[in-house]
Coordinates of C-alpha atoms in Angstrom, one line a residue:
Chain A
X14 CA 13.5 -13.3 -32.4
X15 CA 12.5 -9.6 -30.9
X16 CA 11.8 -8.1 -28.3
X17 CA 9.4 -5.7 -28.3
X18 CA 8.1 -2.5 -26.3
X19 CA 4.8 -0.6 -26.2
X20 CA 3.6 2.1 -24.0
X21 CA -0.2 1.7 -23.2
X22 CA -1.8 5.4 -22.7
X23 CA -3.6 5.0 -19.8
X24 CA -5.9 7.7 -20.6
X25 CA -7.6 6.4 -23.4
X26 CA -11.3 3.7 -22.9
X27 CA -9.7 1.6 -25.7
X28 CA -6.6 0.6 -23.2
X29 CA -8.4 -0.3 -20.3
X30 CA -10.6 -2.4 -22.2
X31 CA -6.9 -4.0 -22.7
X32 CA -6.1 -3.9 -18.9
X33 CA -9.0 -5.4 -18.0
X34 CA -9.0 -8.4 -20.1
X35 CA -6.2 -10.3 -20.8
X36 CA -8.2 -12.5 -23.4
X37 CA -8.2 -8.9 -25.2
X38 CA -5.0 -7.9 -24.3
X39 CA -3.7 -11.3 -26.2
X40 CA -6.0 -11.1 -29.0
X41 CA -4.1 -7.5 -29.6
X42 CA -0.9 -8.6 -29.3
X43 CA -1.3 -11.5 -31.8
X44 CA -3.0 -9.2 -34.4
X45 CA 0.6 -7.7 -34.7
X46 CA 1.5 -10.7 -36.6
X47 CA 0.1 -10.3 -40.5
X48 CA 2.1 -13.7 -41.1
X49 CA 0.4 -15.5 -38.5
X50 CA -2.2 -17.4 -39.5
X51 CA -4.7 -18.8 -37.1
X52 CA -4.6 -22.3 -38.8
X53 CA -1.1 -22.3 -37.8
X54 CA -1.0 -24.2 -34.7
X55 CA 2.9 -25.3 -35.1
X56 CA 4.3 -21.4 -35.2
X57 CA 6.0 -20.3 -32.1
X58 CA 4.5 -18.9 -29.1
X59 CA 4.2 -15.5 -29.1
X60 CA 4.9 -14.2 -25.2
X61 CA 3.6 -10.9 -23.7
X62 CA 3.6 -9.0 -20.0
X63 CA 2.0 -6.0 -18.9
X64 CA 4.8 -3.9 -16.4
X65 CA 2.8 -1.7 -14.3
X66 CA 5.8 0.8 -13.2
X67 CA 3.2 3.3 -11.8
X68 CA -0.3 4.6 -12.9
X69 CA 0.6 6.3 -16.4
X70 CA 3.5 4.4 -16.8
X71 CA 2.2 1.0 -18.4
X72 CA 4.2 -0.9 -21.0
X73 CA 3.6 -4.0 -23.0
X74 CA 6.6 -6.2 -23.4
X75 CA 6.4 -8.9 -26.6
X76 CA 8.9 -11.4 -27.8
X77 CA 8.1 -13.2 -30.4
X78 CA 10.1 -15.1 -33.9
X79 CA 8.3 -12.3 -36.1
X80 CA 8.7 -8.8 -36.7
X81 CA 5.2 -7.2 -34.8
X82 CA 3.2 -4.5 -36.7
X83 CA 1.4 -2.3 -33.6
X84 CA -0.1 -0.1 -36.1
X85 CA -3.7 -0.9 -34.8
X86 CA -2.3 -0.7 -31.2
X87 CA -1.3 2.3 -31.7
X88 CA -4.7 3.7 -32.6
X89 CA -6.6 1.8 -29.8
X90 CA -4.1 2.5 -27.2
X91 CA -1.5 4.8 -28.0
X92 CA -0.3 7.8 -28.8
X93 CA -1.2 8.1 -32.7
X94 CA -0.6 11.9 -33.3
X95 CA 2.5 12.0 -31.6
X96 CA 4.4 9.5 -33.8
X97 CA 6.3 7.4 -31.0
X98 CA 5.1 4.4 -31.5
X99 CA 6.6 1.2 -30.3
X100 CA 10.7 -0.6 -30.2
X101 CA 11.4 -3.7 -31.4
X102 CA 15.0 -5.2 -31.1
X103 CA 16.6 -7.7 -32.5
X104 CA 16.9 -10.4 -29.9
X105 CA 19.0 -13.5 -30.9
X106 CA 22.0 -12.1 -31.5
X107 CA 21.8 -10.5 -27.3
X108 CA 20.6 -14.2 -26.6
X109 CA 23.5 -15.6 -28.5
X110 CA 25.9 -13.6 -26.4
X111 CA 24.8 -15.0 -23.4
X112 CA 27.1 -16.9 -21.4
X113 CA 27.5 -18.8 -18.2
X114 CA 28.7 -16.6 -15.2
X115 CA 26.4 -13.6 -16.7
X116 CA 24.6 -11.8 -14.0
X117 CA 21.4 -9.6 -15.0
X118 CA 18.8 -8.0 -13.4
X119 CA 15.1 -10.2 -14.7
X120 CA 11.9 -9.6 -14.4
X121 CA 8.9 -12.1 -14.8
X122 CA 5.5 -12.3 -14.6
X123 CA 4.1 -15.5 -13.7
X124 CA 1.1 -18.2 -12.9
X125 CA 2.4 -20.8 -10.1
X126 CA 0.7 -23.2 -9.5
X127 CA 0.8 -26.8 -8.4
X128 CA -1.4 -29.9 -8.5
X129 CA -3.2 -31.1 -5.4
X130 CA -5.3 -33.9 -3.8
X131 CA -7.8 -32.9 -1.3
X132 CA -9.0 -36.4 -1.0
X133 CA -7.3 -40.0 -0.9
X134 CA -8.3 -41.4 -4.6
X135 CA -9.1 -38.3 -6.1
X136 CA -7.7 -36.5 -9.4
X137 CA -5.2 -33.9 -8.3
X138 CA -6.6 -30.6 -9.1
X139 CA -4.0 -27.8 -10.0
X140 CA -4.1 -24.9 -7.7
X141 CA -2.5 -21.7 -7.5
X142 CA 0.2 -20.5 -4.8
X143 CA -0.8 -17.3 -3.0
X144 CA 1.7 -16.6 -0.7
X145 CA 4.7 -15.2 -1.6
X146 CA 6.8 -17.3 0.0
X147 CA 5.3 -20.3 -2.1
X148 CA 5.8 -18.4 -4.7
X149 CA 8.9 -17.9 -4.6
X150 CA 9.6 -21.3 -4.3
X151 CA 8.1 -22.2 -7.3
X152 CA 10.3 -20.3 -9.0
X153 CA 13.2 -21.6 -6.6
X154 CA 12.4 -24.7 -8.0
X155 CA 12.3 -24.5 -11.6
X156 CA 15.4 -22.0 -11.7
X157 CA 18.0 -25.0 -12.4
X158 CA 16.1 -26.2 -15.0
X159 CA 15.4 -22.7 -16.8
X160 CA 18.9 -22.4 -17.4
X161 CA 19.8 -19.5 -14.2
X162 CA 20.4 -19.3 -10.7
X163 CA 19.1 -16.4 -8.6
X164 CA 21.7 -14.7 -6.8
X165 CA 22.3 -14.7 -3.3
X166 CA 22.9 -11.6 -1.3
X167 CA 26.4 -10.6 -1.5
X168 CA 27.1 -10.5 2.3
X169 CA 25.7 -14.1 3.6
X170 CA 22.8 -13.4 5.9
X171 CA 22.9 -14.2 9.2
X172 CA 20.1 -15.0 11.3
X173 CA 18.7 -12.3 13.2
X174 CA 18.9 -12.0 16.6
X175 CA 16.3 -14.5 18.8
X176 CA 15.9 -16.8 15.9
X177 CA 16.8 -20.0 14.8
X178 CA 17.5 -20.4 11.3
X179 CA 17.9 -17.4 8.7
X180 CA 14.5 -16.7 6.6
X181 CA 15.7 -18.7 4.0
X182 CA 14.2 -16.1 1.4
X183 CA 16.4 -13.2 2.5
X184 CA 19.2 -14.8 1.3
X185 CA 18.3 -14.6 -2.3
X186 CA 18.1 -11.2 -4.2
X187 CA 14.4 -11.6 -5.6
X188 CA 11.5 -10.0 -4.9
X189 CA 7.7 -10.8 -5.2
X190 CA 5.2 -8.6 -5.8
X191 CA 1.9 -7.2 -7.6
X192 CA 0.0 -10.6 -6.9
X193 CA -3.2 -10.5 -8.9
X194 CA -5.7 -12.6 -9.3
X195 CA -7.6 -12.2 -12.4
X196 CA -11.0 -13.2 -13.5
X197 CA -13.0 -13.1 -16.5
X198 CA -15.0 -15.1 -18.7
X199 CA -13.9 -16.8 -21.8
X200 CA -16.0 -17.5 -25.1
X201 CA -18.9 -16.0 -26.4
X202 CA -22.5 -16.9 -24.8
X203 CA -24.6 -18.9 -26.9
X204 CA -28.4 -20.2 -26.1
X205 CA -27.6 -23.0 -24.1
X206 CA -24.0 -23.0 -22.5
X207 CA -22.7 -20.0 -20.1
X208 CA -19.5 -18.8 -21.1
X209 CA -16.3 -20.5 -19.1
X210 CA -15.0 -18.0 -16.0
X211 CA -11.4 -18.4 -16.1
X212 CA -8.9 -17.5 -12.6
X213 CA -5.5 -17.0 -12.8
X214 CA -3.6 -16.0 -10.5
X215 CA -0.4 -14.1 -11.1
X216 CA 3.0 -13.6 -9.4
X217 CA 5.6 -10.8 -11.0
X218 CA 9.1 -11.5 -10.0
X219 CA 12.4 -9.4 -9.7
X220 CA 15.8 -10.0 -8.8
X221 CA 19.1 -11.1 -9.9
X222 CA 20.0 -14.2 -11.6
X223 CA 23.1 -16.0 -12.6
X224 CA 23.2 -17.7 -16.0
X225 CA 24.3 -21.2 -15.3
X226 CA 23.2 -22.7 -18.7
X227 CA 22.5 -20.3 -21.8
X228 CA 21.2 -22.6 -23.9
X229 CA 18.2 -23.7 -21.3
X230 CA 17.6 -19.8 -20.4
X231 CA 17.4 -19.0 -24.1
X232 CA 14.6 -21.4 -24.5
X233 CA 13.6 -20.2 -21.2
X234 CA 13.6 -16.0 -22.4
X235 CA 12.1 -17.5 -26.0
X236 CA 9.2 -20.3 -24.9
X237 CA 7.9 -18.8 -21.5
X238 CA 8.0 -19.8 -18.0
X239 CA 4.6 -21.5 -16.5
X240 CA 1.4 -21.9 -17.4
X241 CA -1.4 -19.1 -18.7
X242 CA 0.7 -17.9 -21.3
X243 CA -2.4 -16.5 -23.2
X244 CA -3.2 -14.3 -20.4
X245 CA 0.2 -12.6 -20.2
X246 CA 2.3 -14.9 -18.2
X247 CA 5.6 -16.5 -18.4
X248 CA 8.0 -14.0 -20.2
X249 CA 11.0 -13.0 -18.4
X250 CA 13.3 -10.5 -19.5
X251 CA 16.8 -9.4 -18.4
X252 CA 18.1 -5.9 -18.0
X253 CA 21.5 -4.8 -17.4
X254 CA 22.6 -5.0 -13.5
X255 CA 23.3 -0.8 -12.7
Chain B
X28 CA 10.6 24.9 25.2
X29 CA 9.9 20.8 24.8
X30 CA 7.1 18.9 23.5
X31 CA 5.5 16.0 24.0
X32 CA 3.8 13.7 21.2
X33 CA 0.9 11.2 21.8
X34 CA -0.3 8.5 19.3
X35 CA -4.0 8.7 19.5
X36 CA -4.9 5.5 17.9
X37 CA -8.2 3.0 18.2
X38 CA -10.9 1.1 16.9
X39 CA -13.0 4.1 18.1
X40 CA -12.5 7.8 18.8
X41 CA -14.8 10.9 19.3
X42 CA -13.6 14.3 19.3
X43 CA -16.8 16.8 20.3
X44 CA -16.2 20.5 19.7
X45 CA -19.7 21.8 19.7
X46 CA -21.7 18.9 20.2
X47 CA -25.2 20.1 22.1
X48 CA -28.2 18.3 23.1
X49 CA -28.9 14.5 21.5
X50 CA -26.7 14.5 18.5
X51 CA -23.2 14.4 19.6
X52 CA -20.9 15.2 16.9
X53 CA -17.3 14.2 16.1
X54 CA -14.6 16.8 14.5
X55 CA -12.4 15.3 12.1
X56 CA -9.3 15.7 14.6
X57 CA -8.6 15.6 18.1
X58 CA -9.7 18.7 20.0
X59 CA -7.5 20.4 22.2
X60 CA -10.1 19.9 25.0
X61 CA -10.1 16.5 24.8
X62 CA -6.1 15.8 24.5
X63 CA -5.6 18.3 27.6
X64 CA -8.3 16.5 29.5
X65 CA -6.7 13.6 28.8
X66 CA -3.8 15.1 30.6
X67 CA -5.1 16.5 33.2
X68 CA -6.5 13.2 33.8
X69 CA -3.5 11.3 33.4
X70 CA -2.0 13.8 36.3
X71 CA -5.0 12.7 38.5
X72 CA -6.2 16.4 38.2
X73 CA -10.1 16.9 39.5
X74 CA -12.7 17.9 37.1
X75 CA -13.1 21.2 39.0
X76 CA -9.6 21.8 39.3
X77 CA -7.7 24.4 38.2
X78 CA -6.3 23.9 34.8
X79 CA -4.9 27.3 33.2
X80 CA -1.4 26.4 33.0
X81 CA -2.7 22.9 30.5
X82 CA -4.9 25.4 28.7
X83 CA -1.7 27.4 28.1
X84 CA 0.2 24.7 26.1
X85 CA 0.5 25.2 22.4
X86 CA -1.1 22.3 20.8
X87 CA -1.1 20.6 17.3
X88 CA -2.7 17.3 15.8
X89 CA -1.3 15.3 12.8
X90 CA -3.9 12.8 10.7
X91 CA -2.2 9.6 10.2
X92 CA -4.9 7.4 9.1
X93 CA -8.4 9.7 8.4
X94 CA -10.8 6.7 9.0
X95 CA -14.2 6.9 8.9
X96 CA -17.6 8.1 10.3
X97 CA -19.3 5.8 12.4
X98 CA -23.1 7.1 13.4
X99 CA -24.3 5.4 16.5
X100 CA -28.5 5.3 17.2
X101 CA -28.8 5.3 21.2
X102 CA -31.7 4.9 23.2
X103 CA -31.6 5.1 27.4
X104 CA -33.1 5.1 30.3
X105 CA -33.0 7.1 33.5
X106 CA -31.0 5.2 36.2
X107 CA -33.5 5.9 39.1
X108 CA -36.8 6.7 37.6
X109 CA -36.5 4.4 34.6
X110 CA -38.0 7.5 32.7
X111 CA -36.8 7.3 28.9
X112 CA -34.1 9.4 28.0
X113 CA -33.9 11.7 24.1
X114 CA -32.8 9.2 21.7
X115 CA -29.2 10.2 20.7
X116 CA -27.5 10.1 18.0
X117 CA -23.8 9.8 18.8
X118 CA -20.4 9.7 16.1
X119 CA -17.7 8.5 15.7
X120 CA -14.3 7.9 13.8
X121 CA -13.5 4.4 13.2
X122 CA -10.1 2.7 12.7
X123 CA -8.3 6.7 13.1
X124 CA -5.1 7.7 13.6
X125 CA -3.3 10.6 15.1
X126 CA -0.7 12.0 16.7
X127 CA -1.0 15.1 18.9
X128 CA 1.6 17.6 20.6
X129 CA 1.5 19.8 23.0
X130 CA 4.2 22.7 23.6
X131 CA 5.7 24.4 26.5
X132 CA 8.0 24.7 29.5
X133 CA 10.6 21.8 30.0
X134 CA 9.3 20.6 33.7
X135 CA 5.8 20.9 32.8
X136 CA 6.2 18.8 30.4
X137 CA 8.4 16.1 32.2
X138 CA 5.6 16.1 34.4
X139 CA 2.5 15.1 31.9
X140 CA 4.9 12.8 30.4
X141 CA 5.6 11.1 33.8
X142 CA 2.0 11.0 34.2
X143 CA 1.1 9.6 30.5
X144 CA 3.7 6.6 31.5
X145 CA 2.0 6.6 34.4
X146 CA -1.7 7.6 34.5
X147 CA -4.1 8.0 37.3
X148 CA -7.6 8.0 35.3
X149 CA -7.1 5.9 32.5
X150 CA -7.0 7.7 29.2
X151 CA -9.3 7.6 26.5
X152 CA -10.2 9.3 23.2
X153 CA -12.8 11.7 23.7
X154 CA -15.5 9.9 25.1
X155 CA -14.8 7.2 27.8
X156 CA -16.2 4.4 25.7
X157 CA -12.9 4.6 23.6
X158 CA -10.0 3.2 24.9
X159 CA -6.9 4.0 22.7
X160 CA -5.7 0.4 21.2
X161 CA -1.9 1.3 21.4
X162 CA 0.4 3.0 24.1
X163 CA -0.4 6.7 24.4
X164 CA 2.8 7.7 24.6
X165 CA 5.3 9.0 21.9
X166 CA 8.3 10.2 23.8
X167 CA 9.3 13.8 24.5
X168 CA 11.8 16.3 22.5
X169 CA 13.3 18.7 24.3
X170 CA 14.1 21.6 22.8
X171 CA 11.8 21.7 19.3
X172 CA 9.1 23.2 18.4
X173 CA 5.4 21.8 17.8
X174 CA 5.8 21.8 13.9
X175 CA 9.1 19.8 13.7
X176 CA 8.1 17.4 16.6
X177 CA 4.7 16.7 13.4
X178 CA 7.2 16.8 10.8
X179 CA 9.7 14.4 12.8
X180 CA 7.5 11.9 14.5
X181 CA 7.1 9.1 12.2
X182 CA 4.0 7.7 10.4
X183 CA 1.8 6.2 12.6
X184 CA -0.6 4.8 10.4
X185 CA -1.5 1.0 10.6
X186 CA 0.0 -1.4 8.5
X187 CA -2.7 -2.7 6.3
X188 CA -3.1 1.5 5.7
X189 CA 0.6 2.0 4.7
X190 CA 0.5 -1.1 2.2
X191 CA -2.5 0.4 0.7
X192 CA -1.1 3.8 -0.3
X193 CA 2.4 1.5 -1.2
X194 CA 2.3 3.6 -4.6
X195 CA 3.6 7.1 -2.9
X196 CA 6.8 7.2 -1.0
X197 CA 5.9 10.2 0.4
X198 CA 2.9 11.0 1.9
X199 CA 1.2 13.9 2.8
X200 CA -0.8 14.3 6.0
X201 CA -2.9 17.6 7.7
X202 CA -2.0 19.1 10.6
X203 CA -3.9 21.4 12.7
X204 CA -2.1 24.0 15.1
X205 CA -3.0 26.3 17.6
X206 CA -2.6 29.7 15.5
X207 CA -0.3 32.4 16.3
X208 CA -0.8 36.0 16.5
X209 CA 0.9 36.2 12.8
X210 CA -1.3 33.9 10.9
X211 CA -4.2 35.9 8.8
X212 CA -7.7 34.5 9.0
X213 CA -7.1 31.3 11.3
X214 CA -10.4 28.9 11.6
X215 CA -11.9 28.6 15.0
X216 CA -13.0 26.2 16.9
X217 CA -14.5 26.7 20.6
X218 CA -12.4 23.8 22.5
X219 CA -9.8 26.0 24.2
X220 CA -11.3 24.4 27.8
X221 CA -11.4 26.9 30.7
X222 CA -13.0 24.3 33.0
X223 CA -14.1 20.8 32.9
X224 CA -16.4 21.5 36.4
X225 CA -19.5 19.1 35.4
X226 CA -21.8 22.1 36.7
X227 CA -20.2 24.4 34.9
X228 CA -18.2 23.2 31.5
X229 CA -16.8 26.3 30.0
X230 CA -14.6 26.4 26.7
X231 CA -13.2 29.5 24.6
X232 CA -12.6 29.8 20.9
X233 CA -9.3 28.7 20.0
X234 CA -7.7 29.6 16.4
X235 CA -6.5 27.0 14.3
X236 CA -3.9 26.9 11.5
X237 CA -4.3 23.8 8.8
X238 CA -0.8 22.7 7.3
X239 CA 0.6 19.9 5.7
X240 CA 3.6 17.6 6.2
X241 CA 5.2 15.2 4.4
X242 CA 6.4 11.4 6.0
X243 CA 7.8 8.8 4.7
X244 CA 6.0 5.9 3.6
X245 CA 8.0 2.9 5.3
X246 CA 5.9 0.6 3.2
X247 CA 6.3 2.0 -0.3
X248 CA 6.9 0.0 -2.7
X249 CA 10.3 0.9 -4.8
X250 CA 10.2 -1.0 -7.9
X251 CA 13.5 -1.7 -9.3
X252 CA 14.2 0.1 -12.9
X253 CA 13.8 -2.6 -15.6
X254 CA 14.4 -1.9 -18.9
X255 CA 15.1 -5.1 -21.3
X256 CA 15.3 -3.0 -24.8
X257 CA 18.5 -0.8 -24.4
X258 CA 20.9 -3.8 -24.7
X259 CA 19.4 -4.6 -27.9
X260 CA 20.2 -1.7 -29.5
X261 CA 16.6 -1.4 -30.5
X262 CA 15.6 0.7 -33.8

């Protein structure tokens, strides 16, 4: 497996074509991969986030089982003259040492969602969360499972003065934020049909966690987390804790 | 010397410096005319009163939250003779903020602060169709200056306003203070008010200094550093 970094010039037409499309975005990520072949539906996943630390500071995270070639990325959204062009590292043998008890900082971008019934008898329709608080729930809810716990404020909260019960979410050390919804049509146009508008709307996560089973958060760092995967959801990464 | 800062805040504001006939202008910021009639209004002051030692003050504005122009189209009639009045065309600032100052002696001050807490006309923001939508007053400092009262007094802008410039930590905002005799080529404005006698409205031309200050953004976001390659070892 790697892990894989690439810093998107802002300045350049060719990267906010990128920006603006995730359907682009993903078709540029999997061109990376000479070895990948469309007909091959069993190969792995190949998972990909956009970071947006400020306005010129935009970077493309990848994992994936192959080694990526960013060659063409380079030339549509990079830097080409300046020779920096993107880091890969190795990644199974920092997921091999992980280990229960680990703490790290993570970082996830994500598409929650859940199904719902509007009326008795009807199919249940997924929808997406938009608040944060359901947000963060939804990733409350699937942490057991994913392998990692996130961590709880060292000092146990107490409830503030004049209320009741502690907000539940200030005990934890997470963080929701740049909630987007994005929209765009998928498919070419063709005489008859109208090309398909897709919404997704996304979630980007940061905290702490505690690994409480390596072997599910390995799958969990390797396969994704959530739906929309195409579109740049579902890869979390870890980061030392400063 | 001790100042005292007011949040000038609302839905509407309109600050005329040298509005004439039917098309009543706004200036960008609070006038000095308008903040010391607010004062003297607050005191209970009459129009035709004397009003030399409020004129005296030294007086600065801070922009919190710009807004923008709002043109109003107004037609009316006269009360008695029902004879139409010149249509008017009237501005306006919608959805500003500011905070304003005003410098000088210790009691005088304690007084138009008492009287702020507690006014006797009601205070407005430049024209009496626009109330101010949050309390007036922003406490007193006693012994500061005008410039690091603007510096000091926190951001004022409204919260939708603060989540929307989230990206800087810092902000920068104008200020605009009565000049002193060392500044070199101060603009002027003619809203230094001598009298507010409705027969006999008289203002003076009043120098003004443009600055800047910095404030801290309360709602910035601070993202926390994330970088997922160094433990790798990368290549």
């Amino acid at each position: 497996m790697y892990l894989t970094r690439f810093r998107l010039n802002t300045a350049r037409s060719g990267t906010r074509k990128l920006l603006s499309s995730p359907q682009a975005m993903h078709a540029a990520v999997l061109a990376g991969f000479p070895d990948l072949l469309p007909s091959d539906s069993d190969a792995p996943r190949v998972l990909w986030r956009v970071d947006r630390v400020s306005a010129a500071e935009v970077f493309l995270y990848v994992v994936s089982s192959g080694r990526p070639d960013y060659t063409h990325l380079v030339e549509q959204a990079g830097w080409p003259a300046a020779g920096t062009g993107w880091q890969t590292g190795e990644y199974a043998p920092f997921l091999e040492k992980l280990a229960a008890g680990d703490v790290w900082r993570f970082r996830l971008t994500a598409n929650p969602v859940h199904s719902v019934r509007t009326k008795d008898g009807q199919e249940t329709k997924v929808t997406a969360h938009v608040t944060w608080r359901h947000q963060a729930d939804w990733l409350l809810q699937r942490q057991e499972a994913a392998g990692f716990r996130v961590a709880r404020k060292p000092d146990g909260e107490e409830a503030p003065e004049g209320q009741e019960t502690p907000d539940r979410y200030a005990q934890y050390e997470l963080m929701v934020h740049d909630q987007r919804r994005l929209e765009f049509s998928k498919g070419k146009r063709n005489g008859s049909g109208k090309a398909t508008r897709v919404r997704v709307n996304t979630a980007t996560f940061d905290g702490r966690l505690e690994v409480t089973d390596p072997e599910a958060l390995r799958r969990t760092l390797t396969a994704g987390l959530g739906r929309a995967k195409a579109y740049g959801c579902g890869l979390m990464t870890l980061a030392p804790v400063e | 010397m001790s100042v005292l800062a007011l949040l000038l805040a609302g839905p509407l504001q309109s600050w005329g410096s040298a509005a004439r006939f039917a098309r009543r202008t706004t200036e960008n910021a609070p006038t000095k005319s308008g903040v010391i009639g607010l004062l003297a209004a607050a005191q209970g002051r009459d129009r035709a009163d004397d009003l030399s030692d409020l004129a005296a003050l030294r007086f600065g504005v801070r922009v919190d939250q710009r807004g923008t122009r709002l043109r109003d189209y107004q037609t009316a009639h006269h009360q008695v003779t029902e004879v139409s009045m010149p249509v008017s065309e009237r501005f306006y600032l919608a959805d500003a903020v500011f905070v304003a100052a005003v410098a000088g002696d210790d009691p005088l001050i304690g007084e138009l602060h008492r009287a702020v807490r507690k006014p006797v006309y009601l205070p407005y923001l430049g024209r009496r169709s626009c109330p101010p939508a949050r309390p007036v007053d922003l406490g007193e400092y006693g012994e500061s200056d005008l410039e690091e009262v603007l510096e000091r007094v926190p951001w004022q802008a409204a919260g939708w306003h603060q989540r929307r410039r989230r990206q800087e930590p810092v902000v920068t905002l104008e200020t605009f203070v009565d000049a002193t005799s060392g500044d070199t080529s101060p603009d002027s404005l003619r809203d230094a008010p001598l009298s507010f006698d409705p027969l006999h409205r008289r203002y003076a031309l009043r120098g003004v200094r443009t600055g800047r200050v910095q404030v801290n953004n309360p709602m910035a976001r601070q993202l926390p550093d994330h970088d997922p390659i160094s433990p790798l070892g990368g290549d």
